[in-house]
């Protein structure tokens, strides 16, 4: 077993160019992910491959380079910005004599660190166990090869089957608990509908500034920090507006490219808040050089959870960093298409709050808002 040093993990990142157009941005993102997991990045190894190597993903020469860099930098962890198969992970650990994790495991670890609420912890544990179920065989490969004979009967398959059974039982318990949470959410949504409550959800790429904007709009005190996935638990607060209809604003978990499917499935109860919302404010980092691709990734995940039909308005945040002026962008029919704000200094936030009434009235007139 590999032990974590007292001073924290020292990691070598491996980012291979497989021909995708956002290679440079991928390096920046995996570096941010590592730092968000409290990992010290001591080196980044780059390279180009036409396709992954079946045994080690990176190929023999590159693995030798990684192993040499691990020894040179006294690293205890290697992080791949790619998904590895169980066999690839095992082979890499043997060659580098070091712990090896892939992008999915890293994101799961960050979620495990950040989960605070009971529901959040249940969701993260379920995602981790679902991922572990596909790799359970790794720890018992030396026993699975035993075919019987004197002194060689078990406990290989018996132990593996026991682990799978226990894992399955725990997964069933977690799913039942999350189903109960989902029923509670449904009850609360029905109560809001009967109470003439208009619901808005903030969605967007991780670290786009959703929680900071949420605090600016509601003075809600949501946890906001310059880290990826700072927010995992949905927070809802009343938004002060003019008019009789009450408005509830919800801050939701951020999205990211290649978000593990186990996480999407486990957090479905939380993400369904976006499906049931009357309006989505899609918060975008206006200063990001890849904001268009981030918008695309968020819309892809919204479609996956069935929220792609909910009315949406873009909110370009961080305009102070992008050198943009606050304002409202409308389409040819005069409908609000996008709003430019800076949540950190408040520019455009008051206008955004005032616009919520306009948006609410427009949706009521169109019949898309169902209030009592």
Short mmCIF file of C-alpha atoms in Angstrom, two decimals:
data_model
loop_
_atom_site.label_atom_id
_atom_site.label_comp_id
_atom_site.label_asym_id
_atom_site.label_seq_id
_atom_site.Cartn_x
_atom_site.Cartn_y
_atom_site.Cartn_z
CA UNK A 1 0.00 0.00 0.00
CA UNK A 2 1.12 3.55 -0.73
CA UNK A 3 1.04 5.95 2.22
CA UNK A 4 0.16 9.63 2.03
CA UNK A 5 2.98 11.81 3.44
CA UNK A 6 2.28 14.03 6.45
CA UNK A 7 2.96 17.17 4.42
CA UNK A 8 0.33 16.29 1.82
CA UNK A 9 0.49 14.75 -1.64
CA UNK A 10 3.19 15.77 -4.13
CA UNK A 11 1.89 15.01 -7.60
CA UNK A 12 3.17 14.70 -11.13
CA UNK A 13 0.43 15.51 -13.63
CA UNK A 14 0.25 13.66 -16.94
CA UNK A 15 -1.59 15.49 -19.72
CA UNK A 16 -1.38 13.86 -23.14
CA UNK A 17 -2.57 15.51 -26.34
CA UNK A 18 -4.91 13.11 -28.13
CA UNK A 19 -5.81 15.62 -30.81
CA UNK A 20 -8.58 17.52 -29.02
CA UNK A 21 -8.71 21.29 -29.67
CA UNK A 22 -8.81 22.35 -25.98
CA UNK A 23 -5.53 20.69 -24.93
CA UNK A 24 -4.03 23.83 -23.36
CA UNK A 25 -7.18 24.54 -21.38
CA UNK A 26 -7.29 20.90 -20.24
CA UNK A 27 -3.85 21.28 -18.65
CA UNK A 28 -4.97 24.39 -16.78
CA UNK A 29 -8.14 22.65 -15.61
CA UNK A 30 -6.49 19.48 -14.28
CA UNK A 31 -3.95 21.69 -12.48
CA UNK A 32 -6.81 23.59 -10.82
CA UNK A 33 -8.51 20.32 -9.94
CA UNK A 34 -5.33 19.04 -8.28
CA UNK A 35 -4.93 22.25 -6.27
CA UNK A 36 -8.60 22.11 -5.28
CA UNK A 37 -7.87 18.66 -3.84
CA UNK A 38 -5.04 20.19 -1.75
CA UNK A 39 -2.40 18.48 -3.87
CA UNK A 40 0.96 20.13 -4.53
CA UNK A 41 1.79 19.90 -8.23
CA UNK A 42 5.54 19.38 -8.61
CA UNK A 43 5.68 18.78 -12.36
CA UNK A 44 3.55 18.41 -15.48
CA UNK A 45 4.42 15.85 -18.14
CA UNK A 46 3.07 16.49 -21.62
CA UNK A 47 3.13 14.44 -24.78
CA UNK A 48 1.19 13.55 -27.90
CA UNK A 49 -0.40 10.25 -28.85
CA UNK A 50 -2.73 9.26 -31.66
CA UNK A 51 -4.46 6.73 -29.41
CA UNK A 52 -4.05 5.46 -25.82
CA UNK A 53 -1.77 2.50 -25.18
CA UNK A 54 -3.84 -0.51 -24.10
CA UNK A 55 -1.47 -1.50 -21.27
CA UNK A 56 -0.38 1.83 -19.78
CA UNK A 57 -2.30 4.52 -21.70
CA UNK A 58 0.91 6.55 -22.11
CA UNK A 59 3.22 4.00 -23.74
CA UNK A 60 6.48 2.46 -22.50
CA UNK A 61 8.79 5.42 -23.18
CA UNK A 62 6.48 7.96 -21.60
CA UNK A 63 5.93 5.74 -18.54
CA UNK A 64 9.71 5.55 -18.07
CA UNK A 65 9.79 9.36 -18.21
CA UNK A 66 6.99 9.56 -15.64
CA UNK A 67 8.76 7.12 -13.30
CA UNK A 68 12.02 9.09 -13.56
CA UNK A 69 10.23 12.34 -12.80
CA UNK A 70 8.50 10.76 -9.78
CA UNK A 71 11.88 9.81 -8.33
CA UNK A 72 13.47 13.14 -9.22
CA UNK A 73 10.69 15.24 -7.70
CA UNK A 74 10.09 12.84 -4.80
CA UNK A 75 6.46 12.65 -5.76
CA UNK A 76 4.07 10.17 -4.16
CA UNK A 77 1.20 10.56 -6.62
CA UNK A 78 0.66 10.56 -10.38
CA UNK A 79 -2.52 12.15 -11.74
CA UNK A 80 -3.66 11.40 -15.30
CA UNK A 81 -5.95 13.91 -16.99
CA UNK A 82 -7.69 10.96 -18.61
CA UNK A 83 -9.81 7.98 -17.58
CA UNK A 84 -7.74 4.85 -16.96
CA UNK A 85 -8.89 1.24 -17.03
CA UNK A 86 -8.23 -0.85 -13.90
CA UNK A 87 -5.47 -2.73 -15.76
CA UNK A 88 -3.81 0.49 -16.91
CA UNK A 89 -3.91 1.90 -13.39
CA UNK A 90 -2.38 -1.28 -11.94
CA UNK A 91 0.37 -1.42 -14.57
CA UNK A 92 1.25 2.23 -14.06
CA UNK A 93 1.49 1.81 -10.29
CA UNK A 94 3.81 -1.14 -10.75
CA UNK A 95 6.06 0.74 -13.19
CA UNK A 96 6.19 4.02 -11.26
CA UNK A 97 6.11 2.50 -7.75
CA UNK A 98 3.66 5.24 -6.90
CA UNK A 99 -0.08 5.81 -6.46
CA UNK A 100 -1.80 6.56 -9.75
CA UNK A 101 -5.25 8.15 -10.06
CA UNK A 102 -7.20 9.31 -13.08
CA UNK A 103 -9.45 12.33 -13.64
CA UNK A 104 -12.58 10.57 -12.39
CA UNK A 105 -10.99 9.44 -9.11
CA UNK A 106 -9.62 12.95 -8.56
CA UNK A 107 -13.05 14.58 -9.01
CA UNK A 108 -14.65 11.98 -6.72
CA UNK A 109 -12.03 12.77 -4.07
CA UNK A 110 -12.74 16.51 -4.33
CA UNK A 111 -16.46 15.87 -3.93
CA UNK A 112 -15.76 13.66 -0.88
CA UNK A 113 -13.72 16.48 0.69
CA UNK A 114 -16.38 19.13 0.03
CA UNK A 115 -19.60 17.28 0.91
CA UNK A 116 -21.04 18.82 4.08
CA UNK A 117 -24.74 17.99 4.21
CA UNK A 118 -26.15 14.54 4.94
CA UNK A 119 -27.56 14.34 1.41
CA UNK A 120 -24.28 15.44 -0.17
CA UNK A 121 -22.33 12.79 1.72
CA UNK A 122 -24.80 10.10 0.67
CA UNK A 123 -24.52 11.15 -2.97
CA UNK A 124 -20.73 11.19 -2.95
CA UNK A 125 -20.49 7.80 -1.23
CA UNK A 126 -22.88 6.29 -3.76
CA UNK A 127 -20.82 7.67 -6.64
CA UNK A 128 -17.61 6.33 -5.10
CA UNK A 129 -19.08 2.86 -4.56
CA UNK A 130 -20.53 2.74 -8.09
CA UNK A 131 -17.05 3.57 -9.41
CA UNK A 132 -15.38 1.09 -7.06
CA UNK A 133 -17.69 -1.70 -8.22
CA UNK A 134 -16.07 -1.58 -11.65
CA UNK A 135 -12.60 -1.92 -10.11
CA UNK A 136 -13.20 -4.29 -7.24
CA UNK A 137 -11.36 -7.09 -9.00
CA UNK A 138 -8.04 -5.18 -8.82
CA UNK A 139 -7.33 -6.04 -5.19
CA UNK A 140 -7.86 -9.77 -5.67
CA UNK A 141 -6.19 -10.59 -8.99
CA UNK A 142 -3.48 -12.60 -7.21
CA UNK A 143 -6.17 -14.84 -5.70
CA UNK A 144 -8.44 -15.18 -8.72
CA UNK A 145 -5.74 -17.15 -10.55
CA UNK A 146 -5.87 -19.92 -7.93
CA UNK A 147 -7.56 -22.97 -9.41
CA UNK A 148 -7.57 -25.26 -6.38
CA UNK A 149 -5.26 -27.98 -5.12
CA UNK A 150 -3.56 -28.62 -1.79
CA UNK A 151 -3.12 -25.31 -0.02
CA UNK A 152 -4.54 -23.40 -2.99
CA UNK A 153 -8.30 -23.62 -2.47
CA UNK A 154 -9.59 -20.02 -2.00
CA UNK A 155 -10.23 -17.64 -0.56
CA UNK A 156 -9.96 -15.84 -3.89
CA UNK A 157 -13.39 -16.07 -5.49
CA UNK A 158 -15.13 -16.40 -2.12
CA UNK A 159 -13.59 -13.15 -0.83
CA UNK A 160 -14.33 -11.34 -4.08
CA UNK A 161 -17.95 -12.46 -4.04
CA UNK A 162 -18.26 -11.42 -0.39
CA UNK A 163 -16.93 -7.96 -1.17
CA UNK A 164 -19.31 -7.60 -4.10
CA UNK A 165 -22.27 -8.67 -1.97
CA UNK A 166 -21.41 -6.24 0.84
CA UNK A 167 -20.85 -3.47 -1.70
CA UNK A 168 -24.20 -4.21 -3.32
CA UNK A 169 -25.98 -4.08 0.05
CA UNK A 170 -24.46 -0.70 0.92
CA UNK A 171 -25.35 0.71 -2.51
CA UNK A 172 -28.96 -0.45 -2.03
CA UNK A 173 -29.14 1.28 1.38
CA UNK A 174 -27.77 4.52 -0.10
CA UNK A 175 -30.20 4.45 -3.02
CA UNK A 176 -33.14 3.97 -0.63
CA UNK A 177 -31.99 6.90 1.55
CA UNK A 178 -31.56 9.14 -1.48
CA UNK A 179 -34.99 8.11 -2.76
CA UNK A 180 -36.44 9.33 0.56
CA UNK A 181 -34.60 12.64 0.15
CA UNK A 182 -35.96 12.95 -3.37
CA UNK A 183 -39.53 12.46 -2.08
CA UNK A 184 -38.94 15.24 0.46
CA UNK A 185 -37.71 17.53 -2.32
CA UNK A 186 -40.80 16.76 -4.38
CA UNK A 187 -43.04 17.62 -1.42
CA UNK A 188 -41.25 20.95 -0.92
CA UNK A 189 -41.57 21.80 -4.63
CA UNK A 190 -45.32 21.12 -4.53
CA UNK A 191 -45.65 23.38 -1.49
CA UNK A 192 -43.80 26.16 -3.31
CA UNK A 193 -46.05 25.75 -6.35
CA UNK A 194 -49.19 26.02 -4.20
CA UNK A 195 -47.74 29.07 -2.45
CA UNK A 196 -47.37 31.13 -5.64
CA UNK A 197 -43.57 30.84 -5.57
CA UNK A 198 -41.41 31.48 -8.65
CA UNK A 199 -38.18 29.45 -8.66
CA UNK A 200 -34.86 30.38 -10.28
CA UNK A 201 -31.79 28.12 -10.31
CA UNK A 202 -28.22 29.26 -10.89
CA UNK A 203 -26.34 26.83 -13.12
CA UNK A 204 -22.98 27.01 -14.82
CA UNK A 205 -19.45 25.72 -15.16
CA UNK A 206 -17.59 25.21 -11.91
CA UNK A 207 -15.88 28.34 -10.57
CA UNK A 208 -17.92 30.65 -12.80
CA UNK A 209 -18.93 32.64 -9.71
CA UNK A 210 -22.41 31.23 -9.03
CA UNK A 211 -22.11 31.30 -5.23
CA UNK A 212 -20.68 34.84 -5.23
CA UNK A 213 -23.56 35.98 -7.43
CA UNK A 214 -26.02 34.11 -5.19
CA UNK A 215 -24.69 35.99 -2.15
CA UNK A 216 -24.88 39.31 -3.99
CA UNK A 217 -28.51 38.73 -4.95
CA UNK A 218 -29.78 37.28 -1.67
CA UNK A 219 -27.19 38.06 1.05
CA UNK A 220 -27.45 34.33 1.65
CA UNK A 221 -23.96 33.65 2.95
CA UNK A 222 -23.29 30.66 0.66
CA UNK A 223 -19.72 29.33 0.72
CA UNK A 224 -17.80 31.08 -2.06
CA UNK A 225 -14.09 30.55 -2.73
CA UNK A 226 -11.84 30.50 -5.80
CA UNK A 227 -11.76 26.70 -6.09
CA UNK A 228 -13.40 24.17 -8.37
CA UNK A 229 -16.53 22.56 -6.90
CA UNK A 230 -16.66 24.85 -3.87
CA UNK A 231 -20.44 24.28 -3.81
CA UNK A 232 -21.94 20.79 -3.69
CA UNK A 233 -25.08 21.28 -1.64
CA UNK A 234 -28.03 23.19 -3.05
CA UNK A 235 -28.79 26.40 -1.11
CA UNK A 236 -32.08 28.27 -1.54
CA UNK A 237 -32.97 31.78 -0.39
CA UNK A 238 -35.80 34.22 -1.03
CA UNK A 239 -34.95 36.90 -3.58
CA UNK A 240 -36.35 40.36 -2.86
CA UNK A 241 -38.20 41.75 -5.88
CA UNK A 242 -41.18 43.95 -6.61
CA UNK A 243 -44.53 42.33 -7.23
CA UNK A 244 -46.69 39.87 -5.30
CA UNK A 245 -45.11 36.61 -6.47
CA UNK A 246 -42.36 35.29 -4.20
CA UNK A 247 -39.07 34.36 -5.86
CA UNK A 248 -36.77 31.63 -4.52
CA UNK A 249 -33.21 31.48 -5.87
CA UNK A 250 -31.19 28.25 -5.66
CA UNK A 251 -27.44 27.81 -5.96
CA UNK A 252 -26.50 24.41 -7.43
CA UNK A 253 -23.38 22.30 -7.97
CA UNK A 254 -21.13 23.41 -10.80
CA UNK A 255 -20.55 21.39 -13.97
CA UNK A 256 -17.31 20.45 -15.69
CA UNK A 257 -16.34 18.65 -18.88
CA UNK A 258 -16.31 14.86 -18.66
CA UNK A 259 -18.10 14.92 -15.30
CA UNK A 260 -18.12 11.26 -14.14
CA UNK A 261 -21.40 9.56 -14.98
CA UNK A 262 -21.46 8.05 -11.47
CA UNK A 263 -21.59 11.58 -10.06
CA UNK A 264 -24.30 12.70 -12.46
CA UNK A 265 -26.38 9.67 -11.47
CA UNK A 266 -25.76 10.06 -7.73
CA UNK A 267 -26.50 13.80 -7.77
CA UNK A 268 -29.61 13.42 -9.90
CA UNK A 269 -31.88 14.31 -6.96
CA UNK A 270 -29.96 17.55 -6.48
CA UNK A 271 -29.74 18.32 -10.18
CA UNK A 272 -33.47 17.81 -10.57
CA UNK A 273 -33.89 21.15 -8.80
CA UNK A 274 -32.86 22.64 -12.16
CA UNK A 275 -35.47 20.54 -14.02
CA UNK A 276 -38.25 21.84 -11.78
CA UNK A 277 -37.13 25.50 -11.87
CA UNK A 278 -39.16 28.13 -13.71
CA UNK A 279 -35.99 29.79 -15.00
CA UNK A 280 -32.28 29.00 -15.21
CA UNK A 281 -29.68 31.73 -14.85
CA UNK A 282 -26.71 30.23 -16.69
CA UNK A 283 -23.67 31.89 -15.09
CA UNK A 284 -20.66 32.17 -17.41
CA UNK A 285 -17.09 33.25 -16.66
CA UNK A 286 -16.88 36.16 -19.12
CA UNK A 287 -13.09 36.32 -18.66
CA UNK A 288 -12.52 32.69 -19.67
CA UNK A 289 -10.93 32.09 -23.07
CA UNK A 290 -13.01 28.92 -23.45
CA UNK A 291 -16.35 30.26 -22.25
CA UNK A 292 -18.16 29.09 -25.39
CA UNK A 293 -17.06 25.49 -24.90
CA UNK A 294 -17.96 25.74 -21.20
CA UNK A 295 -21.46 26.92 -22.13
CA UNK A 296 -21.73 23.94 -24.46
CA UNK A 297 -20.63 21.50 -21.73
CA UNK A 298 -23.18 22.89 -19.26
CA UNK A 299 -25.99 22.66 -21.83
CA UNK A 300 -24.95 19.08 -22.58
CA UNK A 301 -25.25 18.12 -18.90
CA UNK A 302 -28.54 19.99 -18.54
CA UNK A 303 -29.89 17.91 -21.40
CA UNK A 304 -28.66 14.75 -19.64
CA UNK A 305 -30.76 15.52 -16.55
CA UNK A 306 -33.74 16.71 -18.59
CA UNK A 307 -33.38 20.44 -17.87
CA UNK A 308 -32.72 21.54 -21.45
CA UNK A 309 -36.34 22.65 -21.92
CA UNK A 310 -36.30 25.06 -18.94
CA UNK A 311 -36.13 28.75 -20.05
CA UNK A 312 -32.58 30.05 -19.72
CA UNK A 313 -30.84 33.41 -19.57
CA UNK A 314 -27.07 33.78 -19.82
CA UNK A 315 -25.38 35.79 -17.07
CA UNK A 316 -21.87 36.87 -18.07
CA UNK A 317 -20.06 37.22 -14.74
CA UNK A 318 -16.57 38.59 -13.96
CA UNK A 319 -16.93 41.45 -16.45
CA UNK A 320 -14.41 43.38 -14.31
CA UNK A 321 -11.77 40.87 -15.44
CA UNK A 322 -13.02 40.75 -19.02
CA UNK A 323 -13.09 44.54 -19.44
CA UNK A 324 -16.82 44.60 -20.25
CA UNK A 325 -19.49 47.06 -19.16
CA UNK A 326 -22.61 45.95 -17.26
CA UNK A 327 -25.73 45.75 -19.37
CA UNK A 328 -28.54 43.70 -20.86
CA UNK A 329 -28.52 41.98 -24.25
CA UNK A 330 -31.85 41.41 -25.99
CA UNK A 331 -32.88 39.48 -29.06
CA UNK A 332 -34.74 40.87 -32.08
CA UNK A 333 -38.07 40.51 -30.24
CA UNK A 334 -36.84 42.46 -27.22
CA UNK A 335 -36.58 39.42 -24.96
CA UNK A 336 -33.68 39.22 -22.50
CA UNK A 337 -30.95 36.99 -23.89
CA UNK A 338 -28.03 37.78 -21.59
CA UNK A 339 -27.01 40.02 -18.70
CA UNK A 340 -23.48 41.27 -17.97
CA UNK A 341 -22.55 41.56 -14.27
CA UNK A 342 -19.69 41.46 -11.80
CA UNK A 343 -20.74 39.61 -8.67
CA UNK A 344 -17.55 40.57 -6.87
CA UNK A 345 -18.03 44.34 -7.13
CA UNK A 346 -21.80 44.44 -7.66
CA UNK A 347 -21.84 45.97 -11.14
CA UNK A 348 -25.09 45.03 -12.89
CA UNK A 349 -26.38 42.95 -9.94
CA UNK A 350 -29.15 45.41 -9.02
CA UNK A 351 -30.29 45.45 -12.65
CA UNK A 352 -30.32 41.65 -12.70
CA UNK A 353 -32.52 41.57 -9.60
CA UNK A 354 -34.93 44.04 -11.19
CA UNK A 355 -35.00 42.03 -14.41
CA UNK A 356 -36.31 38.97 -12.55
CA UNK A 357 -39.75 40.62 -12.44
CA UNK A 358 -39.66 41.25 -16.19
CA UNK A 359 -38.68 37.66 -16.84
CA UNK A 360 -41.34 36.36 -14.46
CA UNK A 361 -44.09 38.44 -16.08
CA UNK A 362 -43.01 37.43 -19.58
CA UNK A 363 -43.13 33.74 -18.66
CA UNK A 364 -46.54 34.11 -17.00
CA UNK A 365 -47.86 35.79 -20.15
CA UNK A 366 -46.47 32.96 -22.25
CA UNK A 367 -48.06 30.38 -19.96
CA UNK A 368 -44.76 28.70 -19.06
CA UNK A 369 -44.97 29.73 -15.41
CA UNK A 370 -47.52 27.72 -13.43
CA UNK A 371 -48.47 29.61 -10.28
CA UNK A 372 -51.55 29.39 -8.12
#
